[in-house]
Short mmCIF file of N, CA, C and O in Angstrom, two decimals:
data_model
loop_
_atom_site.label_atom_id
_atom_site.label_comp_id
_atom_site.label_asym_id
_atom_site.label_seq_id
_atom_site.Cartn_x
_atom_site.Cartn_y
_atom_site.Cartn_z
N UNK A 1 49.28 44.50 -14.89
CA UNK A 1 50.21 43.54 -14.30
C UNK A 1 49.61 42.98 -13.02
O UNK A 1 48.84 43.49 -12.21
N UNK A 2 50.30 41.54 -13.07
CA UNK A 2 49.35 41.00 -11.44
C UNK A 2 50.85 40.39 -10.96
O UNK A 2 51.75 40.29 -11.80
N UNK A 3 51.04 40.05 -9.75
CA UNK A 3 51.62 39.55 -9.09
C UNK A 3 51.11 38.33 -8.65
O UNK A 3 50.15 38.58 -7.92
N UNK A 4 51.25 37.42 -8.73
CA UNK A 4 50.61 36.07 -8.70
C UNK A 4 51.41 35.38 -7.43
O UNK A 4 52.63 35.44 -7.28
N UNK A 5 50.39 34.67 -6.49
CA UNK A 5 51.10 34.22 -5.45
C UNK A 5 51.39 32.63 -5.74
O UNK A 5 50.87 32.04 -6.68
N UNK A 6 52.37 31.97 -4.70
CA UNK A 6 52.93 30.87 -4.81
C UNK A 6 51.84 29.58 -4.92
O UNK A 6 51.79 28.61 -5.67
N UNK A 7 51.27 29.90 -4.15
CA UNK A 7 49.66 28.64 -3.38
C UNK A 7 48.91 28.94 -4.99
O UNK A 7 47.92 28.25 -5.22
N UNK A 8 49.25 29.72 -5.85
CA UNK A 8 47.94 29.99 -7.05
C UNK A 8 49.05 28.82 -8.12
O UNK A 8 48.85 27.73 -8.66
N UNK A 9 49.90 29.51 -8.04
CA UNK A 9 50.83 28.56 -9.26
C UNK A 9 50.96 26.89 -8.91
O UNK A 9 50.95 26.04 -9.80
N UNK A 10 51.08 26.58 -7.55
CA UNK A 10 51.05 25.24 -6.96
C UNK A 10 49.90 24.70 -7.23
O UNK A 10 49.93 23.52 -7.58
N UNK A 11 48.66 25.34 -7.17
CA UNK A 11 47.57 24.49 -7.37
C UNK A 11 47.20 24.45 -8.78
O UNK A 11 46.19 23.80 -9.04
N UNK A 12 47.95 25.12 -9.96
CA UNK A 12 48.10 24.64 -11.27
C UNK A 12 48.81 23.48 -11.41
O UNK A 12 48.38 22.39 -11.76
N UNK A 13 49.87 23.77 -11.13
CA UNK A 13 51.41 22.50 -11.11
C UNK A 13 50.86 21.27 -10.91
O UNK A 13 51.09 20.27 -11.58
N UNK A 14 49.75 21.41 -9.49
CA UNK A 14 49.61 20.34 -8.80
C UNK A 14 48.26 19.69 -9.33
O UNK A 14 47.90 18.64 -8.80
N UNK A 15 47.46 20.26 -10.37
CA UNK A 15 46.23 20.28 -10.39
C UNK A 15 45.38 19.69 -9.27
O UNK A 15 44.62 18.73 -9.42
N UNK A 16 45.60 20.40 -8.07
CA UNK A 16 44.75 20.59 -6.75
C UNK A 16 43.56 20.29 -6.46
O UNK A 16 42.69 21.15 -6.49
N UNK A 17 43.33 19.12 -6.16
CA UNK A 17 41.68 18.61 -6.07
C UNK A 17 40.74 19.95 -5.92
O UNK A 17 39.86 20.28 -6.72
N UNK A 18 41.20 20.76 -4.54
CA UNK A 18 40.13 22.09 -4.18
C UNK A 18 39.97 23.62 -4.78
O UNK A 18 39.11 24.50 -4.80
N UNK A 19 41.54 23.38 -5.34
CA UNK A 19 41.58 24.93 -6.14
C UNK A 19 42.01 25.20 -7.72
O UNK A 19 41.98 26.19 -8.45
N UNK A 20 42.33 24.10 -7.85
CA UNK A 20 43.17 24.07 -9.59
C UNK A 20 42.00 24.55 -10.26
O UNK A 20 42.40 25.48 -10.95
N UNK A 21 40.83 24.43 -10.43
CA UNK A 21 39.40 25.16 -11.19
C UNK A 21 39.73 26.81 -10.46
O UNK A 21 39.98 27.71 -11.26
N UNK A 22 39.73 27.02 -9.54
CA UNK A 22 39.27 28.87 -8.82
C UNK A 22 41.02 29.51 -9.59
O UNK A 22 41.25 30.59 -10.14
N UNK A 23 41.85 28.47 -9.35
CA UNK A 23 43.67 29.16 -9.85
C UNK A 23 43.15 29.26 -11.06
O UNK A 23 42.43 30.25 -11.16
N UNK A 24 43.23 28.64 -11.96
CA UNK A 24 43.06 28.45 -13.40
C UNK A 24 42.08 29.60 -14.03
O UNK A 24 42.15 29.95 -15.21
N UNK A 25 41.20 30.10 -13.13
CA UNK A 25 40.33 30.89 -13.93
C UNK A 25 40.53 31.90 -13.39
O UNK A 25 39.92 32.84 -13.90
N UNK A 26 41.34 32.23 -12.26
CA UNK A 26 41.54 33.77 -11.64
C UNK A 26 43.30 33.66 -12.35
O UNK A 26 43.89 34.52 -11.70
N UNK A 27 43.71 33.40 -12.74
CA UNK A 27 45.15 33.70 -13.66
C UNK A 27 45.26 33.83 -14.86
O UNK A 27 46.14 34.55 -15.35
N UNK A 28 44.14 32.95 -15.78
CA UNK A 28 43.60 33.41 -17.08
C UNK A 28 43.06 34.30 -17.51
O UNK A 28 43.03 34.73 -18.66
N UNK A 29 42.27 34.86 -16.06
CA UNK A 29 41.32 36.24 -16.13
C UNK A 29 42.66 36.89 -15.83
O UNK A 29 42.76 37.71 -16.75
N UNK A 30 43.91 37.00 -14.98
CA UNK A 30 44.74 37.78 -14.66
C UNK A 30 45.57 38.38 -16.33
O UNK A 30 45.91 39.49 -16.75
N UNK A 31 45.63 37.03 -16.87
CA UNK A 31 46.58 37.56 -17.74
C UNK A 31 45.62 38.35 -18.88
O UNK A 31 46.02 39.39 -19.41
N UNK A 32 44.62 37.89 -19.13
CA UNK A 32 43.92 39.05 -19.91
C UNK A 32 44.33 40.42 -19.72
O UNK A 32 44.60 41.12 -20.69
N UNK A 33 44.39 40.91 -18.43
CA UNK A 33 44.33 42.04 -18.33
C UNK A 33 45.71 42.78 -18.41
O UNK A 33 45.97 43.98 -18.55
N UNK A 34 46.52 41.63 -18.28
CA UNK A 34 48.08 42.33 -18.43
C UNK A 34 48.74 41.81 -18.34
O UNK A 34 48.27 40.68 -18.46
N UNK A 35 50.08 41.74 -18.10
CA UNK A 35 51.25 40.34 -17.70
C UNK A 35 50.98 40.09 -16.48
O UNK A 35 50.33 40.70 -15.63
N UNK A 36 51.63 38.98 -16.47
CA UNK A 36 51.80 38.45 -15.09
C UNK A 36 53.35 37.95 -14.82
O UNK A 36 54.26 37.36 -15.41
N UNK A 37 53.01 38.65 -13.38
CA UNK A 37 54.26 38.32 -12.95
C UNK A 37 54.67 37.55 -10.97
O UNK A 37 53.89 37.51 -10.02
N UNK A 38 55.80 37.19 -11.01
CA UNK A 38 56.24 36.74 -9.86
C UNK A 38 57.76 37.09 -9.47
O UNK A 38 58.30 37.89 -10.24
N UNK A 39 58.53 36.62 -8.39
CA UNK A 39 59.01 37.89 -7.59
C UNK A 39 60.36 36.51 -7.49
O UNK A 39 60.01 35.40 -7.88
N UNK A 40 61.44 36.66 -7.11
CA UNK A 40 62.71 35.59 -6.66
C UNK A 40 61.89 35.01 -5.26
O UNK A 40 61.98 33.78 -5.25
N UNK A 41 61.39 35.35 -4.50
CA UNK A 41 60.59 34.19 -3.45
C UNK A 41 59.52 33.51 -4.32
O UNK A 41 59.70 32.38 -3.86
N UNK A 42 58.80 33.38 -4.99
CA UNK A 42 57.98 33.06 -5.69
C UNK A 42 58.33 32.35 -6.42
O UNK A 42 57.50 31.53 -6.80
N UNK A 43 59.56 32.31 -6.93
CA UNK A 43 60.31 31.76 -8.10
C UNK A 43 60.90 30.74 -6.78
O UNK A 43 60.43 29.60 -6.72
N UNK A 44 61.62 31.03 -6.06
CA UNK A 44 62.05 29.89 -5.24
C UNK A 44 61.41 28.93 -4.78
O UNK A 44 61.75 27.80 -5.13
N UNK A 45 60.05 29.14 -3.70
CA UNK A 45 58.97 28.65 -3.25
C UNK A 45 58.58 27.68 -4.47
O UNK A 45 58.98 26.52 -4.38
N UNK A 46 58.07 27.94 -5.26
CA UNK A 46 57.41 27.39 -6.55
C UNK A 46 58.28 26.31 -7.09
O UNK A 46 57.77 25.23 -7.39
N UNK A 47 59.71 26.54 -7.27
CA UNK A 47 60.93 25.77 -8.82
C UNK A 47 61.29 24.62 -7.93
O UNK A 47 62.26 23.96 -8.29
N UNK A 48 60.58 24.21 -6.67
CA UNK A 48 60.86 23.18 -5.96
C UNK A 48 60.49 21.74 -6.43
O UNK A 48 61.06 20.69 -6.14
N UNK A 49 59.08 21.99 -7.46
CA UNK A 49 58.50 21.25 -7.80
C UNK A 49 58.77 20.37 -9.54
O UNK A 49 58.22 19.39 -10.06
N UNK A 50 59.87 21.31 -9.99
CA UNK A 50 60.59 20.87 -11.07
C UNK A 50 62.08 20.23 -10.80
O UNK A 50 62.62 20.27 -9.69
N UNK A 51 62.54 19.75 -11.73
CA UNK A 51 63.78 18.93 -12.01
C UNK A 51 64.91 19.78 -12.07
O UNK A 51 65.79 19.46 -11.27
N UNK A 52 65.14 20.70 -12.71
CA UNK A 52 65.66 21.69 -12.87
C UNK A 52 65.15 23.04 -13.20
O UNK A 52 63.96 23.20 -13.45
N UNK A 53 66.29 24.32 -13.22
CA UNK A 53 65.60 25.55 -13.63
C UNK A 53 65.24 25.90 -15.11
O UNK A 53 64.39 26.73 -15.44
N UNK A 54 65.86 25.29 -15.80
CA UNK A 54 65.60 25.17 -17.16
C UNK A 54 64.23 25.07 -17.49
O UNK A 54 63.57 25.92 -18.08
N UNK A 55 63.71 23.65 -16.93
CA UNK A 55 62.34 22.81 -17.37
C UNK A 55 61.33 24.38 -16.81
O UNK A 55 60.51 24.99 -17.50
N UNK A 56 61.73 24.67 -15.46
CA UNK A 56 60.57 25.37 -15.10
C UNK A 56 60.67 27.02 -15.59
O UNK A 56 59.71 27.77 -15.45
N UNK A 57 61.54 27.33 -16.00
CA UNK A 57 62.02 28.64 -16.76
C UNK A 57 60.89 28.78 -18.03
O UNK A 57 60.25 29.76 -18.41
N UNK A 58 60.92 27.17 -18.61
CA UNK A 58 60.38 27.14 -19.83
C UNK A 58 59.09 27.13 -19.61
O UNK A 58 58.37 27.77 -20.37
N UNK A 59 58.59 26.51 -18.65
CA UNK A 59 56.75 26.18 -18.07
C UNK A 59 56.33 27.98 -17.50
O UNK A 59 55.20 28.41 -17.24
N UNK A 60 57.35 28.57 -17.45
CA UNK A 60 57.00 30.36 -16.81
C UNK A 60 56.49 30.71 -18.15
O UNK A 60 55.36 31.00 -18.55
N UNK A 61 57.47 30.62 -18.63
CA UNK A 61 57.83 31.31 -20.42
C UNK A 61 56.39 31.01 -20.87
O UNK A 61 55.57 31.89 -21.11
N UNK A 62 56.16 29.71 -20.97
CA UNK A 62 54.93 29.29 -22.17
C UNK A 62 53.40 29.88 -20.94
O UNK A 62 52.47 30.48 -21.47
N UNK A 63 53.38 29.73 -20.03
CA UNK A 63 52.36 30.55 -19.05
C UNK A 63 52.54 32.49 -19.46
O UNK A 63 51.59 33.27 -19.51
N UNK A 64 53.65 32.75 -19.64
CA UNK A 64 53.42 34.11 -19.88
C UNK A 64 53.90 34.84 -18.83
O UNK A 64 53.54 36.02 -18.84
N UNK A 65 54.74 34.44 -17.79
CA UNK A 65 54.76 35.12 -16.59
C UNK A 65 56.01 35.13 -16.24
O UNK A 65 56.60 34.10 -16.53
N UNK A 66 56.70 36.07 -15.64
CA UNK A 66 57.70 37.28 -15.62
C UNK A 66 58.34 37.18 -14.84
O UNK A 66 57.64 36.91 -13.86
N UNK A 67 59.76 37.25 -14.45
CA UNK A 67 60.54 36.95 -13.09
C UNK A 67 61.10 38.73 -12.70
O UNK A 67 62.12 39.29 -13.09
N UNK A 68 59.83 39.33 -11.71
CA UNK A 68 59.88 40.76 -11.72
C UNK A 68 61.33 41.18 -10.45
O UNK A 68 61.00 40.64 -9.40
N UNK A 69 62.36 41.74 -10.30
CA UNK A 69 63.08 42.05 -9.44
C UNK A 69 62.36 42.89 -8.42
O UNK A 69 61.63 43.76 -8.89
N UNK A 70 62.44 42.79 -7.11
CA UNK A 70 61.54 44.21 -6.06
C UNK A 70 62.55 45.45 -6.00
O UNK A 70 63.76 45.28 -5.83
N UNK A 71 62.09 46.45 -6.11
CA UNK A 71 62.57 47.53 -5.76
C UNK A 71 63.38 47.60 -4.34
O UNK A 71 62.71 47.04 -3.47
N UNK A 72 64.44 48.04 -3.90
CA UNK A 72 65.08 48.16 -2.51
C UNK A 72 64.22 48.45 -1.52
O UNK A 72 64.25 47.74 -0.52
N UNK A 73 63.08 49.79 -1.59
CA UNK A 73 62.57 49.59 -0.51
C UNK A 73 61.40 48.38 0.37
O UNK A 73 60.86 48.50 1.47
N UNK A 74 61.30 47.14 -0.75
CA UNK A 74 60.62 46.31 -0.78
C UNK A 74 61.01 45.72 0.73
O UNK A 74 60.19 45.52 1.63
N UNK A 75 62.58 45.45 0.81
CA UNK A 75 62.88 44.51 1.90
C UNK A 75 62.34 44.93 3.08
O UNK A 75 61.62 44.35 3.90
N UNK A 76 62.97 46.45 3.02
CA UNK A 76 62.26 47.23 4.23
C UNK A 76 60.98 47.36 4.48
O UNK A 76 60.89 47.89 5.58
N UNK A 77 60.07 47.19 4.08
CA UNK A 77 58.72 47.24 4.45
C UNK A 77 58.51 46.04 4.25
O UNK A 77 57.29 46.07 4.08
N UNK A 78 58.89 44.68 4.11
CA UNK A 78 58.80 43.86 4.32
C UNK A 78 59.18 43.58 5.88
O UNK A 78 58.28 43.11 6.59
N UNK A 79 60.24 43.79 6.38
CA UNK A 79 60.72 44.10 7.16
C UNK A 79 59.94 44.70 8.39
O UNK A 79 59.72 44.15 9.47
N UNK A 80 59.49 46.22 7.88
CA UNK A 80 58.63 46.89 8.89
C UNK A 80 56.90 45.56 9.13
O UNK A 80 56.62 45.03 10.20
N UNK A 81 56.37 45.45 8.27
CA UNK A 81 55.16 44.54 8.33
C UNK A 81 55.27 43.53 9.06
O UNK A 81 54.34 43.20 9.79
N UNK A 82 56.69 42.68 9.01
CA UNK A 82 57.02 41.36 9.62
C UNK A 82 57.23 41.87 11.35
O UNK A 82 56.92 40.97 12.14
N UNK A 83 57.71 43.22 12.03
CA UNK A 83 57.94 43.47 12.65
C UNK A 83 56.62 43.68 13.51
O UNK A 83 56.52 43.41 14.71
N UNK A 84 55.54 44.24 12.65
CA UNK A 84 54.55 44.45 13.57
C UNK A 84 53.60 43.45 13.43
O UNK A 84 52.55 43.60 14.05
N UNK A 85 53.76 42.42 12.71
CA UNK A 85 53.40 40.57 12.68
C UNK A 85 53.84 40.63 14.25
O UNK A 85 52.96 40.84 15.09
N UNK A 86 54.89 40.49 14.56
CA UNK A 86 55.58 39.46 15.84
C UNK A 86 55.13 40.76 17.40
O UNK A 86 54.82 40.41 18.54
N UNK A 87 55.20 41.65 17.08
CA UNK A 87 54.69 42.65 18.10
C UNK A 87 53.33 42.20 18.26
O UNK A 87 52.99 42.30 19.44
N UNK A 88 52.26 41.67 17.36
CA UNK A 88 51.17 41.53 17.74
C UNK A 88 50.86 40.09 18.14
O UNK A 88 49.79 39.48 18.14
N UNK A 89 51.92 39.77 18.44
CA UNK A 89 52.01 38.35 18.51
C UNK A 89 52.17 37.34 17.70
O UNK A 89 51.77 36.32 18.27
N UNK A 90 52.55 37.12 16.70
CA UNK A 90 52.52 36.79 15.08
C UNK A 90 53.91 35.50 16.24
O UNK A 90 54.51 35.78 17.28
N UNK A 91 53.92 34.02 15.32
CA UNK A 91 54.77 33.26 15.66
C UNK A 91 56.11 33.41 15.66
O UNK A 91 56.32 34.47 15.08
N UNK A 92 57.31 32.85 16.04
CA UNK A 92 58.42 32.91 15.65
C UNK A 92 58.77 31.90 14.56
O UNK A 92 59.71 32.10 13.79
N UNK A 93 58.22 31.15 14.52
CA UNK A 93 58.67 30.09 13.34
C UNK A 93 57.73 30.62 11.79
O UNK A 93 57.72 29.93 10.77
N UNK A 94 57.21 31.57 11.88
CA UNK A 94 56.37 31.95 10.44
C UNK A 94 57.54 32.87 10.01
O UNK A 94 57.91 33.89 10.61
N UNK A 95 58.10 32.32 8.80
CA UNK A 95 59.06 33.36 7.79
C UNK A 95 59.05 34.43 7.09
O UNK A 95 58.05 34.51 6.38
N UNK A 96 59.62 35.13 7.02
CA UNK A 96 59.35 36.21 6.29
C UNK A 96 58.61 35.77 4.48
O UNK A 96 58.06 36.71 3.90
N UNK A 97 58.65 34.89 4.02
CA UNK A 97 58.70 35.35 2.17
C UNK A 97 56.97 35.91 2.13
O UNK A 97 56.90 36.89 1.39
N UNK A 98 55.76 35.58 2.67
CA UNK A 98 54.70 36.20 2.47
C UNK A 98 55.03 38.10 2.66
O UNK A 98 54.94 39.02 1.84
N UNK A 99 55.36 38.07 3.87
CA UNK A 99 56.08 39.49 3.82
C UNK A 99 56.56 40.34 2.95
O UNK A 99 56.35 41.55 2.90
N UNK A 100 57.61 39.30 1.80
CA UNK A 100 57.80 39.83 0.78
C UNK A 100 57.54 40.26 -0.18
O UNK A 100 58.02 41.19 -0.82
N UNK A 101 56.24 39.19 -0.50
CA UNK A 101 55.40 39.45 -1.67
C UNK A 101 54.73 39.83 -1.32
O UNK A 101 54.11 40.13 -2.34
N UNK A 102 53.80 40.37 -0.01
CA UNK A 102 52.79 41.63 0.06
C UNK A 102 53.66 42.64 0.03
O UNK A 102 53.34 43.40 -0.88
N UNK A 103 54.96 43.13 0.80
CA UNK A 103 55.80 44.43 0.24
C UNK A 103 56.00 44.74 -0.92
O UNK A 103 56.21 45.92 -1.21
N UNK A 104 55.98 43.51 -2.09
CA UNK A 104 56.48 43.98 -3.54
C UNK A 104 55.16 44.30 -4.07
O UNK A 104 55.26 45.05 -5.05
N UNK A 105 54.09 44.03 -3.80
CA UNK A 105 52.15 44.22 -4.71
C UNK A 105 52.59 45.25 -3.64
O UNK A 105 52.71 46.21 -4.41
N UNK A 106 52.83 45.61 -2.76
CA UNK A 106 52.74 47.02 -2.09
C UNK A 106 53.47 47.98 -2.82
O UNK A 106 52.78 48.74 -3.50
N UNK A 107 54.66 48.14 -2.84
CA UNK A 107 55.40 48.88 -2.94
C UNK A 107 55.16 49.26 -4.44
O UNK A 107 55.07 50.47 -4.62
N UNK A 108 55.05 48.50 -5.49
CA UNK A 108 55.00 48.68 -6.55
C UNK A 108 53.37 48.69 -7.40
O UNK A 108 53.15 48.50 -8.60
N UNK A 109 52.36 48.99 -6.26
CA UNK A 109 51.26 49.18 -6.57
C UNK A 109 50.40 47.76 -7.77
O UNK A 109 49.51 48.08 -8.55
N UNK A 110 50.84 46.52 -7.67
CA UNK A 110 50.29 45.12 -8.17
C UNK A 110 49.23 44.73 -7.22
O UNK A 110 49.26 44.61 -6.00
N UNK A 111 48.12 44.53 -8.22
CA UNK A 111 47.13 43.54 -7.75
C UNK A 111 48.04 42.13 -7.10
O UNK A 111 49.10 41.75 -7.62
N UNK A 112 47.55 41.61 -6.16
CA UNK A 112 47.98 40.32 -5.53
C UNK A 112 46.90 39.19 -6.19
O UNK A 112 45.71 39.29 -5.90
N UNK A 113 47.31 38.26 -6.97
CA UNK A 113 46.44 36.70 -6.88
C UNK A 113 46.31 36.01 -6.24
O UNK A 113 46.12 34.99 -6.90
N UNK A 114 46.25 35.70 -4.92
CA UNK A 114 46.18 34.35 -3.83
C UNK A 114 45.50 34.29 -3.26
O UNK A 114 44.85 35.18 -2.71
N UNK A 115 45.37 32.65 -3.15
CA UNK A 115 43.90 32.03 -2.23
C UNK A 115 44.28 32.38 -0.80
O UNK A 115 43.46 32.11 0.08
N UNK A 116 45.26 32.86 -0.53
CA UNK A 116 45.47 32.66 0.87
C UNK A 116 45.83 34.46 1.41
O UNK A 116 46.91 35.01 1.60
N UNK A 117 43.97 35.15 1.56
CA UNK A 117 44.45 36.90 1.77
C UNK A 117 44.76 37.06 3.01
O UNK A 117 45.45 38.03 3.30
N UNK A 118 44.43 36.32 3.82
CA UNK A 118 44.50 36.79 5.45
C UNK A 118 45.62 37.45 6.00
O UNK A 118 45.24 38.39 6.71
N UNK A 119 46.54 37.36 5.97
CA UNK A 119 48.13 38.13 6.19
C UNK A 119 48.00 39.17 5.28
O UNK A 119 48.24 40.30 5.71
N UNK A 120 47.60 38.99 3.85
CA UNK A 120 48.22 40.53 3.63
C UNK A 120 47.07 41.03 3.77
O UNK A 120 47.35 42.23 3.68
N UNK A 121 45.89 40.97 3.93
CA UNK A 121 44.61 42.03 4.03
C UNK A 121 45.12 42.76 5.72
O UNK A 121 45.06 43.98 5.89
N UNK A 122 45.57 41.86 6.81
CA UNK A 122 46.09 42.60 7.48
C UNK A 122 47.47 43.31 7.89
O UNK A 122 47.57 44.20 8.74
N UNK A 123 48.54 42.74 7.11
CA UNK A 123 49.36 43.70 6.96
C UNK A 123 50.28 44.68 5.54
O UNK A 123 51.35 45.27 5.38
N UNK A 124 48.96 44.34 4.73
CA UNK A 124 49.16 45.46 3.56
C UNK A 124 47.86 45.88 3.08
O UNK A 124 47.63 45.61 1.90
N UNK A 125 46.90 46.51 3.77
CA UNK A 125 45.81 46.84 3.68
C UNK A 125 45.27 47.23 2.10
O UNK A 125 44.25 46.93 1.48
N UNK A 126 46.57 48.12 1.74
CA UNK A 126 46.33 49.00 0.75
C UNK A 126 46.76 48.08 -0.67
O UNK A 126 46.77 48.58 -1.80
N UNK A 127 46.98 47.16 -0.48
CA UNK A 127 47.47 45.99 -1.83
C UNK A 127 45.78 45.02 -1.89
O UNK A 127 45.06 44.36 -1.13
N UNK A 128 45.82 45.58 -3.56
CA UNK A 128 44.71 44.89 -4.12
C UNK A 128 44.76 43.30 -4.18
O UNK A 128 45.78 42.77 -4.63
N UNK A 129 43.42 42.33 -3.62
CA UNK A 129 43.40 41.19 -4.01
C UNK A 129 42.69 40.62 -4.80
O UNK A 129 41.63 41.15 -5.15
N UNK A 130 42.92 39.86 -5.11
CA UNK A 130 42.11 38.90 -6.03
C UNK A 130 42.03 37.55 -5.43
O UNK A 130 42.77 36.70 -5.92
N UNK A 131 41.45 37.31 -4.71
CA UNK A 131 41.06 36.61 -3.73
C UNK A 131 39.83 35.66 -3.55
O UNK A 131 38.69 36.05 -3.83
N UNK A 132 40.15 34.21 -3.00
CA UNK A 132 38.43 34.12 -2.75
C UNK A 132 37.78 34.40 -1.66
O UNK A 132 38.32 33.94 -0.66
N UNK A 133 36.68 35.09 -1.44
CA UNK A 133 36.16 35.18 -0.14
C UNK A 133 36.59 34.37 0.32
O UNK A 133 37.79 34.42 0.59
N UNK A 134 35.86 33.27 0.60
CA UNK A 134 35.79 32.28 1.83
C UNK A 134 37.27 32.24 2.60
O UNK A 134 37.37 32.15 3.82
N UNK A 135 38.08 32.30 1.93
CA UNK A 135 39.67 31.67 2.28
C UNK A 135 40.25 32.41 3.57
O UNK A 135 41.08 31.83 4.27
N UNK A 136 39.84 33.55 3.84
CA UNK A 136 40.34 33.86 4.96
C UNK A 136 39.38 34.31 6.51
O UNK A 136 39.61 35.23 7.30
N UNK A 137 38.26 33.23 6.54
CA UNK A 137 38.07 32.92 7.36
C UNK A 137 39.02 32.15 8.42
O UNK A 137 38.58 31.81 9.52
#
């Protein structure tokens, strides 16, 4: 199972001048290996870009990928991570939902898919990425 981030599914949707080739072949390689799935922030973030929930229910469905619920202690260590974001100085206007989806590939032991590791390599150390180098320079 992978947990697939929002910025990976957008640059399919969007076919992304810079990443729709690196998404496309790190989610095809994802699903080989098992389902794939995404989280109610993920699902929110993302269904912005459709007409309704129907149309994009159906574009999940035919992709193969899963609308996974987080476990309770998800919020909370979402929670705790976001807390020591802003202690280290982390902005006030940056939202919690990245928070969320490194707590849920945390908590529930999922590889993470996203171009964008820099936040969770530092505040979920222990959550696998699938990542491109360069991106978090």
């Amino acid at each position: 199972m992978t947990l697939v981030d929002t910025n990976v599914l957008l640059d399919v949707f969007t076919r992304d001048a810079n990443w729709w080739r690196w998404s496309m072949m790190n989610l095809e390689g994802a699903a080989r290996r098992g389902p794939l799935l995404i989280n109610d922030i993920i699902y929110a973030e993302t269904s912005i870009r459709f007409p309704d929930p129907t149309e994009f229910d159906a574009v999940l469905d035919d992709m193969g990928v899963a609308v996974a619920p987080f476990a309770r202690l998800v919020p909370y260590v979402a929670g705790k991570a976001f807390a020591n974001y802003r202690n280290s100085g982390g902005s006030r206007d940056r939202v919690l939902p990245d928070f969320f989806i490194g707590a849920h590939a945390e908590v529930e032991r999922l590889p993470l898919l996203t171009r964008d590791p820099r936040r969770y390599r530092a505040y979920f150390p222990s959550v696998t990425l699938i990542a491109p180098e360069q991106s978090d320079d």
